[in-house]
mmCIF file of C-alpha atoms in Angstrom:
data_model
loop_
_atom_site.group_PDB
_atom_site.id
_atom_site.type_symbol
_atom_site.label_atom_id
_atom_site.label_comp_id
_atom_site.label_asym_id
_atom_site.label_seq_id
_atom_site.Cartn_x
_atom_site.Cartn_y
_atom_site.Cartn_z
ATOM 1 C CA MET A 1 12.842 -16.656 -20.448
ATOM 2 C CA SER A 2 15.994 -15.777 -22.382
ATOM 3 C CA GLN A 3 14.794 -12.165 -22.654
ATOM 4 C CA LEU A 4 14.214 -12.060 -18.880
ATOM 5 C CA HIS A 5 17.718 -13.374 -18.264
ATOM 6 C CA ALA A 6 19.142 -10.761 -20.619
ATOM 7 C CA ILE A 7 17.317 -7.935 -18.834
ATOM 8 C CA ALA A 8 18.311 -9.260 -15.412
ATOM 9 C CA ALA A 9 21.925 -9.499 -16.549
ATOM 10 C CA GLN A 10 21.936 -5.745 -17.189
ATOM 11 C CA PHE A 11 21.582 -5.237 -13.428
ATOM 12 C CA ALA A 12 23.843 -8.096 -12.301
ATOM 13 C CA ALA A 13 27.099 -6.154 -12.286
ATOM 14 C CA GLY A 14 25.523 -3.268 -10.374
ATOM 15 C CA PHE A 15 24.356 -5.756 -7.777
ATOM 16 C CA ALA A 16 27.610 -7.748 -7.515
ATOM 17 C CA SER A 17 29.135 -7.142 -4.099
ATOM 18 C CA SER A 18 32.633 -6.823 -5.554
ATOM 19 C CA GLY A 19 31.607 -3.701 -7.444
ATOM 20 C CA GLN A 20 33.134 -5.139 -10.608
ATOM 21 C CA ALA A 21 31.480 -6.745 -13.618
ATOM 22 C CA ALA A 22 29.842 -10.015 -12.671
ATOM 23 C CA THR A 23 31.788 -12.973 -14.053
ATOM 24 C CA ALA A 24 29.020 -15.490 -13.399
ATOM 25 C CA PRO A 25 25.691 -15.545 -15.243
ATOM 26 C CA VAL A 26 22.211 -15.042 -13.910
ATOM 27 C CA VAL A 27 21.222 -18.400 -12.430
ATOM 28 C CA THR A 28 17.433 -18.134 -12.152
ATOM 29 C CA VAL A 29 14.614 -15.677 -12.836
ATOM 30 C CA GLU A 30 11.429 -16.812 -11.069
ATOM 31 C CA PRO A 31 7.979 -15.217 -10.600
ATOM 32 C CA LEU A 32 7.610 -13.504 -7.222
ATOM 33 C CA GLY A 33 4.466 -12.571 -5.312
ATOM 34 C CA ASN A 34 0.911 -12.058 -6.506
ATOM 35 C CA GLY A 35 0.720 -8.319 -7.131
ATOM 36 C CA ASN A 36 -2.063 -6.925 -9.311
ATOM 37 C CA ILE A 37 -0.069 -4.158 -10.985
ATOM 38 C CA ASN A 38 3.594 -4.835 -11.830
ATOM 39 C CA THR A 39 5.167 -8.049 -13.121
ATOM 40 C CA THR A 40 7.718 -9.167 -10.541
ATOM 41 C CA TYR A 41 10.557 -11.706 -10.548
ATOM 42 C CA LEU A 42 13.188 -12.867 -8.089
ATOM 43 C CA VAL A 43 16.628 -13.032 -9.703
ATOM 44 C CA THR A 44 19.494 -15.153 -8.384
ATOM 45 C CA ILE A 45 23.025 -14.615 -9.633
ATOM 46 C CA SER A 46 26.138 -16.556 -8.703
ATOM 47 C CA PRO A 47 28.294 -14.737 -6.161
ATOM 48 C CA SER A 48 31.384 -13.066 -7.583
ATOM 49 C CA PRO A 49 34.750 -14.691 -6.776
ATOM 50 C CA ALA A 50 35.650 -11.702 -4.620
ATOM 51 C CA SER A 51 32.568 -12.046 -2.440
ATOM 52 C CA VAL A 52 33.015 -15.807 -2.134
ATOM 53 C CA SER A 53 36.618 -15.467 -0.961
ATOM 54 C CA ALA A 54 35.759 -12.623 1.376
ATOM 55 C CA LYS A 55 33.569 -14.743 3.646
ATOM 56 C CA ALA A 56 32.729 -18.357 4.280
ATOM 57 C CA ALA A 57 29.724 -19.709 2.481
ATOM 58 C CA GLU A 58 26.551 -19.818 4.566
ATOM 59 C CA PRO A 59 23.745 -22.388 4.320
ATOM 60 C CA GLY A 60 21.184 -21.269 1.757
ATOM 61 C CA GLN A 61 23.419 -18.459 0.514
ATOM 62 C CA SER A 62 24.920 -20.050 -2.595
ATOM 63 C CA GLY A 63 23.772 -17.109 -4.713
ATOM 64 C CA GLN A 64 22.744 -13.476 -4.453
ATOM 65 C CA ARG A 65 19.197 -12.299 -5.043
ATOM 66 C CA PHE A 66 17.417 -9.161 -6.153
ATOM 67 C CA VAL A 67 13.955 -8.222 -7.393
ATOM 68 C CA LEU A 68 13.301 -7.434 -11.057
ATOM 69 C CA GLN A 69 10.077 -5.642 -11.988
ATOM 70 C CA ARG A 70 8.413 -4.508 -15.164
ATOM 71 C CA ILE A 71 6.539 -1.317 -14.284
ATOM 72 C CA ASN A 72 2.935 -1.298 -15.467
ATOM 73 C CA THR A 73 2.860 1.768 -17.720
ATOM 74 C CA ASP A 74 -0.906 1.474 -18.168
ATOM 75 C CA ILE A 75 -1.151 2.498 -14.505
ATOM 76 C CA PHE A 76 2.061 4.498 -14.083
ATOM 77 C CA ARG A 77 2.131 6.663 -17.209
ATOM 78 C CA GLN A 78 5.456 8.235 -16.209
ATOM 79 C CA PRO A 79 7.479 5.252 -14.961
ATOM 80 C CA GLU A 80 10.648 7.307 -14.697
ATOM 81 C CA LEU A 81 8.963 9.280 -11.894
ATOM 82 C CA VAL A 82 8.274 6.036 -9.997
ATOM 83 C CA VAL A 83 11.992 5.251 -10.130
ATOM 84 C CA GLN A 84 12.858 8.850 -9.279
ATOM 85 C CA ASN A 85 10.681 8.771 -6.149
ATOM 86 C CA MET A 86 12.266 5.536 -5.019
ATOM 87 C CA THR A 87 15.733 7.014 -5.514
ATOM 88 C CA VAL A 88 14.806 10.093 -3.445
ATOM 89 C CA LEU A 89 13.364 7.798 -0.796
ATOM 90 C CA SER A 90 16.446 5.565 -0.723
ATOM 91 C CA GLU A 91 18.835 8.496 -0.402
ATOM 92 C CA HIS A 92 16.788 10.050 2.400
ATOM 93 C CA LEU A 93 16.458 6.822 4.366
ATOM 94 C CA GLU A 94 20.133 6.016 3.958
ATOM 95 C CA ARG A 95 20.859 9.174 5.960
ATOM 96 C CA HIS A 96 18.309 8.433 8.688
ATOM 97 C CA THR A 97 18.357 4.709 9.474
ATOM 98 C CA GLY A 98 21.798 4.381 11.037
ATOM 99 C CA ASP A 99 20.818 4.561 14.717
ATOM 100 C CA LEU A 100 17.486 2.756 14.835
ATOM 101 C CA PRO A 101 16.849 0.611 17.922
ATOM 102 C CA ARG A 102 15.979 -2.476 15.853
ATOM 103 C CA ARG A 103 16.204 -3.917 12.361
ATOM 104 C CA TRP A 104 14.544 -1.931 9.598
ATOM 105 C CA GLU A 105 15.263 -2.145 5.865
ATOM 106 C CA THR A 106 13.837 -0.318 2.884
ATOM 107 C CA PRO A 107 14.148 -1.712 -0.656
ATOM 108 C CA ARG A 108 16.462 0.480 -2.714
ATOM 109 C CA ILE A 109 16.985 0.962 -6.425
ATOM 110 C CA LEU A 110 19.883 -0.968 -7.962
ATOM 111 C CA PRO A 111 21.853 0.571 -10.835
ATOM 112 C CA THR A 112 22.288 -1.064 -14.198
ATOM 113 C CA ASN A 113 25.745 -2.137 -15.325
ATOM 114 C CA SER A 114 26.103 1.282 -16.958
ATOM 115 C CA GLY A 115 24.873 3.215 -13.911
ATOM 116 C CA ASP A 116 21.314 3.940 -15.065
ATOM 117 C CA SER A 117 18.243 3.492 -12.856
ATOM 118 C CA PHE A 118 16.152 1.417 -15.262
ATOM 119 C CA VAL A 119 16.200 -0.515 -18.529
ATOM 120 C CA VAL A 120 13.823 0.021 -21.454
ATOM 121 C CA ASP A 121 13.294 -3.131 -23.509
ATOM 122 C CA GLU A 122 12.640 -3.384 -27.250
ATOM 123 C CA SER A 123 8.883 -3.097 -26.791
ATOM 124 C CA GLY A 124 9.200 0.037 -24.654
ATOM 125 C CA GLY A 125 8.743 -1.735 -21.309
ATOM 126 C CA TYR A 126 10.383 -0.183 -18.252
ATOM 127 C CA TRP A 127 12.334 -2.529 -15.975
ATOM 128 C CA ARG A 128 13.930 -1.724 -12.645
ATOM 129 C CA ALA A 129 15.771 -3.758 -10.034
ATOM 130 C CA ILE A 130 15.524 -3.368 -6.273
ATOM 131 C CA THR A 131 17.077 -5.071 -3.288
ATOM 132 C CA PHE A 132 15.373 -8.162 -1.879
ATOM 133 C CA ILE A 133 14.634 -8.203 1.850
ATOM 134 C CA GLU A 134 16.058 -11.511 3.062
ATOM 135 C CA ASN A 135 14.867 -13.501 6.093
ATOM 136 C CA ALA A 136 11.424 -11.901 6.113
ATOM 137 C CA GLN A 137 7.917 -12.786 4.990
ATOM 138 C CA VAL A 138 4.475 -11.265 4.475
ATOM 139 C CA PHE A 139 0.975 -12.471 5.367
ATOM 140 C CA ASP A 140 -2.311 -11.700 3.620
ATOM 141 C CA THR A 141 -4.220 -11.453 6.893
ATOM 142 C CA VAL A 142 -3.330 -10.474 10.450
ATOM 143 C CA LYS A 143 -2.661 -13.553 12.571
ATOM 144 C CA SER A 144 -2.911 -12.078 16.084
ATOM 145 C CA PRO A 145 -2.949 -8.821 18.075
ATOM 146 C CA ASP A 146 0.855 -9.036 18.287
ATOM 147 C CA HIS A 147 0.999 -9.227 14.505
ATOM 148 C CA ALA A 148 -1.392 -6.257 14.279
ATOM 149 C CA ARG A 149 0.780 -4.258 16.658
ATOM 150 C CA GLU A 150 3.840 -4.898 14.500
ATOM 151 C CA VAL A 151 1.941 -3.885 11.364
ATOM 152 C CA GLY A 152 1.091 -0.586 13.032
ATOM 153 C CA TYR A 153 4.657 -0.158 14.218
ATOM 154 C CA GLY A 154 5.992 -0.814 10.719
ATOM 155 C CA LEU A 155 3.784 1.859 9.160
ATOM 156 C CA ALA A 156 4.731 4.303 11.909
ATOM 157 C CA MET A 157 8.436 3.597 11.362
ATOM 158 C CA PHE A 158 8.030 4.385 7.674
ATOM 159 C CA HIS A 159 6.112 7.615 8.394
ATOM 160 C CA THR A 160 8.558 8.650 11.102
ATOM 161 C CA LEU A 161 11.582 8.202 8.865
ATOM 162 C CA LEU A 162 9.898 10.237 6.138
ATOM 163 C CA SER A 163 8.498 12.932 8.426
ATOM 164 C CA THR A 164 11.573 15.093 7.760
ATOM 165 C CA LEU A 165 11.390 14.649 3.973
ATOM 166 C CA PRO A 166 9.578 17.587 2.306
ATOM 167 C CA ALA A 167 6.474 16.285 0.559
ATOM 168 C CA ASP A 168 7.211 18.337 -2.551
ATOM 169 C CA SER A 169 10.477 16.448 -3.082
ATOM 170 C CA LEU A 170 8.336 13.538 -4.305
ATOM 171 C CA ALA A 171 6.486 13.415 -7.615
ATOM 172 C CA ASP A 172 2.806 12.532 -7.713
ATOM 173 C CA THR A 173 3.006 9.327 -9.741
ATOM 174 C CA LEU A 174 -0.744 8.664 -9.602
ATOM 175 C CA GLN A 175 -2.750 11.854 -9.980
ATOM 176 C CA GLY A 176 -6.032 11.551 -8.102
ATOM 177 C CA PHE A 177 -5.005 8.444 -6.154
ATOM 178 C CA HIS A 178 -6.774 8.383 -2.765
ATOM 179 C CA ILE A 179 -8.843 11.455 -3.585
ATOM 180 C CA THR A 180 -12.287 10.114 -2.722
ATOM 181 C CA PRO A 181 -14.331 12.924 -4.347
ATOM 182 C CA GLY A 182 -12.516 12.199 -7.618
ATOM 183 C CA TYR A 183 -13.501 8.541 -7.490
ATOM 184 C CA LEU A 184 -17.049 9.605 -6.694
ATOM 185 C CA ALA A 185 -17.144 11.821 -9.802
ATOM 186 C CA GLU A 186 -15.866 8.951 -11.964
ATOM 187 C CA TYR A 187 -18.488 6.650 -10.481
ATOM 188 C CA GLU A 188 -21.307 9.086 -11.202
ATOM 189 C CA GLN A 189 -20.146 9.422 -14.796
ATOM 190 C CA THR A 190 -20.035 5.638 -15.191
ATOM 191 C CA LEU A 191 -23.440 5.292 -13.557
ATOM 192 C CA LYS A 192 -25.088 7.260 -16.348
ATOM 193 C CA SER A 193 -24.536 4.367 -18.748
ATOM 194 C CA LEU A 194 -25.967 1.671 -16.446
ATOM 195 C CA PRO A 195 -29.280 0.286 -17.749
ATOM 196 C CA SER A 196 -31.937 0.216 -15.053
ATOM 197 C CA SER A 197 -32.831 -3.360 -16.015
ATOM 198 C CA SER A 198 -29.408 -4.558 -14.840
ATOM 199 C CA ARG A 199 -29.882 -3.366 -11.286
ATOM 200 C CA GLN A 200 -30.078 -6.700 -9.527
ATOM 201 C CA PRO A 201 -30.313 -6.709 -5.682
ATOM 202 C CA ASP A 202 -26.551 -6.636 -4.963
ATOM 203 C CA ILE A 203 -26.060 -3.796 -7.417
ATOM 204 C CA GLN A 204 -28.960 -1.868 -5.910
ATOM 205 C CA HIS A 205 -27.491 -2.403 -2.447
ATOM 206 C CA CYS A 206 -24.228 -0.805 -3.603
ATOM 207 C CA LEU A 207 -26.047 2.071 -5.296
ATOM 208 C CA ASN A 208 -27.994 2.857 -2.118
ATOM 209 C CA PHE A 209 -24.920 2.503 0.083
ATOM 210 C CA ILE A 210 -22.969 5.040 -1.952
ATOM 211 C CA GLU A 211 -25.882 7.467 -2.255
ATOM 212 C CA GLN A 212 -26.257 7.640 1.535
ATOM 213 C CA ARG A 213 -22.586 8.612 2.006
ATOM 214 C CA LYS A 214 -21.878 10.924 -0.938
ATOM 215 C CA ALA A 215 -21.765 14.168 1.035
ATOM 216 C CA TRP A 216 -19.558 12.742 3.793
ATOM 217 C CA ALA A 217 -17.029 11.324 1.280
ATOM 218 C CA HIS A 218 -15.369 14.761 1.026
ATOM 219 C CA VAL A 219 -14.393 14.833 4.714
ATOM 220 C CA LEU A 220 -10.599 14.506 4.419
ATOM 221 C CA GLU A 221 -10.271 16.646 1.301
ATOM 222 C CA ASN A 222 -12.355 19.364 2.957
ATOM 223 C CA ALA A 223 -10.064 19.213 6.005
ATOM 224 C CA LYS A 224 -7.024 19.515 3.759
ATOM 225 C CA ALA A 225 -8.506 22.479 1.912
ATOM 226 C CA ALA A 226 -9.260 24.159 5.251
ATOM 227 C CA GLY A 227 -5.637 23.740 6.353
ATOM 228 C CA GLU A 228 -6.520 21.307 9.122
ATOM 229 C CA LEU A 229 -4.553 18.447 7.543
ATOM 230 C CA GLN A 230 -1.235 18.754 5.726
ATOM 231 C CA LEU A 231 0.466 16.879 2.931
ATOM 232 C CA ARG A 232 3.282 14.537 3.929
ATOM 233 C CA PRO A 233 5.144 11.728 2.161
ATOM 234 C CA ILE A 234 2.936 8.638 2.252
ATOM 235 C CA HIS A 235 3.269 5.035 1.109
ATOM 236 C CA GLY A 236 -0.088 4.986 -0.655
ATOM 237 C CA ASP A 237 -0.752 1.233 -0.352
ATOM 238 C CA PRO A 238 0.300 -0.037 3.110
ATOM 239 C CA LYS A 239 -1.771 -3.202 3.069
ATOM 240 C CA VAL A 240 -0.916 -5.911 5.581
ATOM 241 C CA ASN A 241 0.833 -7.976 2.911
ATOM 242 C CA ASN A 242 3.210 -5.106 2.173
ATOM 243 C CA ILE A 243 4.624 -5.118 5.706
ATOM 244 C CA MET A 244 7.332 -7.733 6.153
ATOM 245 C CA LEU A 245 8.022 -9.545 9.419
ATOM 246 C CA GLY A 246 11.340 -11.030 10.459
ATOM 247 C CA PRO A 247 11.833 -14.463 12.057
ATOM 248 C CA ASN A 248 11.135 -12.959 15.498
ATOM 249 C CA GLY A 249 7.763 -11.605 14.360
ATOM 250 C CA GLN A 250 8.892 -7.987 14.306
ATOM 251 C CA ALA A 251 8.179 -5.667 11.375
ATOM 252 C CA VAL A 252 11.350 -5.164 9.336
ATOM 253 C CA SER A 253 10.236 -3.488 6.103
ATOM 254 C CA LEU A 254 7.437 -1.808 4.168
ATOM 255 C CA ILE A 255 7.650 -2.846 0.522
ATOM 256 C CA ASP A 256 5.890 -2.067 -2.793
ATOM 257 C CA LEU A 257 6.910 1.586 -2.967
ATOM 258 C CA ASP A 258 5.508 2.556 -6.376
ATOM 259 C CA THR A 259 2.681 4.599 -4.857
ATOM 260 C CA VAL A 260 4.903 6.709 -2.582
ATOM 261 C CA LYS A 261 3.773 10.307 -3.114
ATOM 262 C CA PRO A 262 2.662 13.469 -1.293
ATOM 263 C CA GLY A 263 -0.612 12.840 0.511
ATOM 264 C CA LEU A 264 -2.391 12.612 3.842
ATOM 265 C CA VAL A 265 -1.046 10.051 6.308
ATOM 266 C CA HIS A 266 -4.703 9.343 7.054
ATOM 267 C CA TYR A 267 -4.988 7.513 3.746
ATOM 268 C CA ASP A 268 -2.198 5.174 4.852
ATOM 269 C CA ILE A 269 -3.606 4.679 8.343
ATOM 270 C CA GLY A 270 -7.085 3.982 7.007
ATOM 271 C CA ASP A 271 -5.833 1.552 4.369
ATOM 272 C CA CYS A 272 -3.654 -0.288 6.861
ATOM 273 C CA LEU A 273 -6.540 -0.816 9.284
ATOM 274 C CA ARG A 274 -8.984 -1.588 6.480
ATOM 275 C CA SER A 275 -6.803 -4.436 5.250
ATOM 276 C CA GLY A 276 -5.671 -5.642 8.678
ATOM 277 C CA CYS A 277 -8.844 -5.606 10.740
ATOM 278 C CA ASN A 278 -11.013 -7.692 8.419
ATOM 279 C CA PRO A 279 -10.170 -11.285 9.431
ATOM 280 C CA LEU A 280 -12.101 -12.716 6.489
ATOM 281 C CA GLY A 281 -10.007 -10.750 3.982
ATOM 282 C CA GLU A 282 -11.125 -8.679 1.020
ATOM 283 C CA GLU A 283 -11.534 -11.712 -1.268
ATOM 284 C CA THR A 284 -14.031 -13.578 0.921
ATOM 285 C CA GLN A 285 -17.210 -14.859 -0.729
ATOM 286 C CA ASN A 286 -19.108 -14.532 2.547
ATOM 287 C CA TRP A 287 -19.424 -10.751 2.495
ATOM 288 C CA ARG A 288 -22.403 -10.583 4.845
ATOM 289 C CA SER A 289 -20.225 -12.000 7.645
ATOM 290 C CA VAL A 290 -17.481 -9.372 7.269
ATOM 291 C CA GLU A 291 -16.757 -7.483 10.487
ATOM 292 C CA PHE A 292 -14.210 -4.890 11.526
ATOM 293 C CA ASP A 293 -12.231 -6.345 14.452
ATOM 294 C CA THR A 294 -11.774 -3.605 17.048
ATOM 295 C CA GLN A 295 -9.323 -5.675 19.093
ATOM 296 C CA LEU A 296 -6.985 -5.887 16.114
ATOM 297 C CA ALA A 297 -7.585 -2.174 15.490
ATOM 298 C CA LYS A 298 -6.609 -1.398 19.079
ATOM 299 C CA ALA A 299 -3.358 -3.333 18.771
ATOM 300 C CA MET A 300 -2.563 -1.795 15.373
ATOM 301 C CA LEU A 301 -3.200 1.746 16.578
ATOM 302 C CA GLU A 302 -1.132 1.112 19.704
ATOM 303 C CA GLY A 303 1.753 -0.050 17.544
ATOM 304 C CA TYR A 304 1.386 2.904 15.220
ATOM 305 C CA LEU A 305 0.999 5.622 17.854
ATOM 306 C CA THR A 306 3.989 4.338 19.845
ATOM 307 C CA LEU A 307 6.086 6.180 17.258
ATOM 308 C CA ALA A 308 3.708 8.419 15.328
ATOM 309 C CA SER A 309 2.582 10.476 18.321
ATOM 310 C CA ASP A 310 5.856 12.384 17.914
ATOM 311 C CA PHE A 311 4.694 14.042 14.689
ATOM 312 C CA LEU A 312 0.892 13.813 14.656
ATOM 313 C CA THR A 313 -1.095 16.963 15.467
ATOM 314 C CA LYS A 314 -4.326 17.316 17.417
ATOM 315 C CA GLN A 315 -6.197 17.696 14.143
ATOM 316 C CA ASP A 316 -4.584 14.510 12.824
ATOM 317 C CA TYR A 317 -6.082 12.597 15.754
ATOM 318 C CA HIS A 318 -9.430 14.286 15.211
ATOM 319 C CA TYR A 319 -9.750 12.786 11.723
ATOM 320 C CA LEU A 320 -8.458 9.276 12.442
ATOM 321 C CA TYR A 321 -11.897 7.726 12.728
ATOM 322 C CA ASP A 322 -12.982 9.330 9.462
ATOM 323 C CA ALA A 323 -9.859 7.922 7.805
ATOM 324 C CA ILE A 324 -10.603 4.370 8.968
ATOM 325 C CA ARG A 325 -14.189 4.609 7.741
ATOM 326 C CA LEU A 326 -13.418 6.482 4.509
ATOM 327 C CA ILE A 327 -10.748 4.264 2.974
ATOM 328 C CA ALA A 328 -12.891 1.130 3.278
ATOM 329 C CA PHE A 329 -15.708 3.051 1.607
ATOM 330 C CA GLU A 330 -13.369 4.459 -1.046
ATOM 331 C CA LEU A 331 -12.058 1.042 -2.053
ATOM 332 C CA GLY A 332 -15.585 -0.311 -2.245
ATOM 333 C CA LEU A 333 -16.505 2.631 -4.447
ATOM 334 C CA ARG A 334 -13.524 1.948 -6.724
ATOM 335 C CA PHE A 335 -14.314 -1.773 -7.007
ATOM 336 C CA PHE A 336 -17.969 -1.078 -7.765
ATOM 337 C CA SER A 337 -17.225 1.662 -10.283
ATOM 338 C CA ASP A 338 -14.747 -0.623 -12.055
ATOM 339 C CA TYR A 339 -17.362 -3.391 -12.109
ATOM 340 C CA LEU A 340 -19.837 -1.046 -13.777
ATOM 341 C CA ALA A 341 -17.190 0.005 -16.298
ATOM 342 C CA GLY A 342 -16.428 -3.600 -17.263
ATOM 343 C CA SER A 343 -13.457 -4.269 -14.926
ATOM 344 C CA VAL A 344 -10.899 -2.223 -16.838
ATOM 345 C CA TYR A 345 -8.604 -1.402 -13.887
ATOM 346 C CA PHE A 346 -8.473 -4.236 -11.357
ATOM 347 C CA ASN A 347 -7.557 -7.745 -12.420
ATOM 348 C CA VAL A 348 -10.520 -10.092 -12.033
ATOM 349 C CA LYS A 349 -10.999 -13.862 -11.986
ATOM 350 C CA HIS A 350 -14.668 -13.836 -13.012
ATOM 351 C CA PRO A 351 -17.238 -11.265 -14.213
ATOM 352 C CA GLU A 352 -18.700 -10.577 -10.743
ATOM 353 C CA HIS A 353 -15.347 -10.386 -8.965
ATOM 354 C CA ASN A 354 -15.263 -6.598 -8.544
ATOM 355 C CA LEU A 355 -18.887 -6.561 -7.410
ATOM 356 C CA ASP A 356 -18.055 -9.161 -4.767
ATOM 357 C CA ARG A 357 -15.059 -7.088 -3.661
ATOM 358 C CA ALA A 358 -17.210 -3.961 -3.411
ATOM 359 C CA LEU A 359 -19.779 -5.743 -1.247
ATOM 360 C CA VAL A 360 -17.000 -6.812 1.142
ATOM 361 C CA GLN A 361 -15.689 -3.258 1.527
ATOM 362 C CA PHE A 362 -19.133 -1.751 1.986
ATOM 363 C CA GLN A 363 -19.947 -4.352 4.645
ATOM 364 C CA LEU A 364 -16.648 -3.505 6.347
ATOM 365 C CA THR A 365 -17.567 0.186 6.219
ATOM 366 C CA ALA A 366 -20.942 -0.553 7.797
ATOM 367 C CA SER A 367 -19.240 -2.534 10.567
ATOM 368 C CA ILE A 368 -16.901 0.384 11.252
ATOM 369 C CA GLU A 369 -19.870 2.733 11.427
ATOM 370 C CA LYS A 370 -21.662 0.503 13.934
ATOM 371 C CA GLN A 371 -18.614 0.696 16.198
ATOM 372 C CA GLU A 372 -18.063 4.441 15.825
ATOM 373 C CA THR A 373 -18.425 5.205 19.543
ATOM 374 C CA GLU A 374 -15.986 2.471 20.557
ATOM 375 C CA LEU A 375 -13.425 3.431 17.911
ATOM 376 C CA LYS A 376 -13.545 7.125 18.763
ATOM 377 C CA ALA A 377 -13.097 6.305 22.452
ATOM 378 C CA LEU A 378 -10.111 4.114 21.578
ATOM 379 C CA ILE A 379 -8.494 6.880 19.541
ATOM 380 C CA GLU A 380 -9.155 9.370 22.326
ATOM 381 C CA SER A 381 -7.527 7.057 24.882
ATOM 382 C CA LEU A 382 -4.374 6.890 22.743
ATOM 383 C CA ASN A 383 -4.193 10.637 22.131
ATOM 384 C CA PRO A 384 -1.596 12.280 24.407
ATOM 385 C CA SER A 385 -3.498 15.573 23.998
ATOM 386 C CA SER A 386 -6.919 14.105 24.700
ATOM 387 C CA ASP A 387 -7.588 16.600 27.462
ATOM 388 C CA GLN A 388 -7.521 19.411 24.910
ATOM 389 C CA THR A 389 -10.155 20.324 22.358
ATOM 390 C CA PRO A 390 -9.004 19.536 18.806
#
């Protein structure tokens, strides 16, 4: 823990509200969240004398807090680009969030005491500090249609604020991320080493499920190649538990910004609905009972399109259903491929964990497919240009 305190202390002065070197030590460094990629801590430092004298102490505000993270360089091979993207994002949003009708905050990079953006420890680990969003919380599953609507609104707020940021101003920190045909190629390569004797019923179910959808899996990339869909800045991982709600239940922030990159907003929309419209959650053991909840989808899309209709095109609407269906399938494909490879990417709690996760996502995909007519009608009803041919 002494090493953690020493690393945290290198950001303490940059965080101190007085702008001067912090005179009080780091008080605590505690684990934060349950992310699968980075190692994350919540740091509390004592307030500087200047900040204490500047305002009366408030209940529960005896210290100041920020987030300290060790970037997983096995996943992010160029961690400096992750920090660079977040800096570009912070600077852009700082210029565009002044006149919003309601609270919205984006985590921003904090400088080190010497003005750098990150710290490299003795073992070569990259550490960065970001602001902590106070008076807000996240949930692993959607609690109600109102919650779903706010999740959609939060994603739309993020996309809207970034809609004027050129996509090429962001680095691609994860080459191939959310490129379904690429995952399919990796899967097929892994499949060659699978002994036929190991194909138990659940594995065979996954094999058949993928085989039946291989040709369709190129749908969004084909649309991009044809010029029907365009690259924009995207979050990359807008799961429900990355959208923070304030005390009044309103979305106030979209966190976990490491995967921000140029991409198709459809990946974000599909991932958001995939994670939010499965009431049983992606870790359920009862995969056969997984269903895609169209009422939650309706509320989420309503919340999203309240803002996003200002920048979405007719072609964007045309591919929304494919996005919802594809990202559930893509994640199932990734889980299953990782299971076949020996679970080398996703953290697992037991040997069959990634297989179980894949079965959940494939069942969710099947549920989406069964409700295709209803979902397409819903999207059409929310499309302001629905009287025109896409």
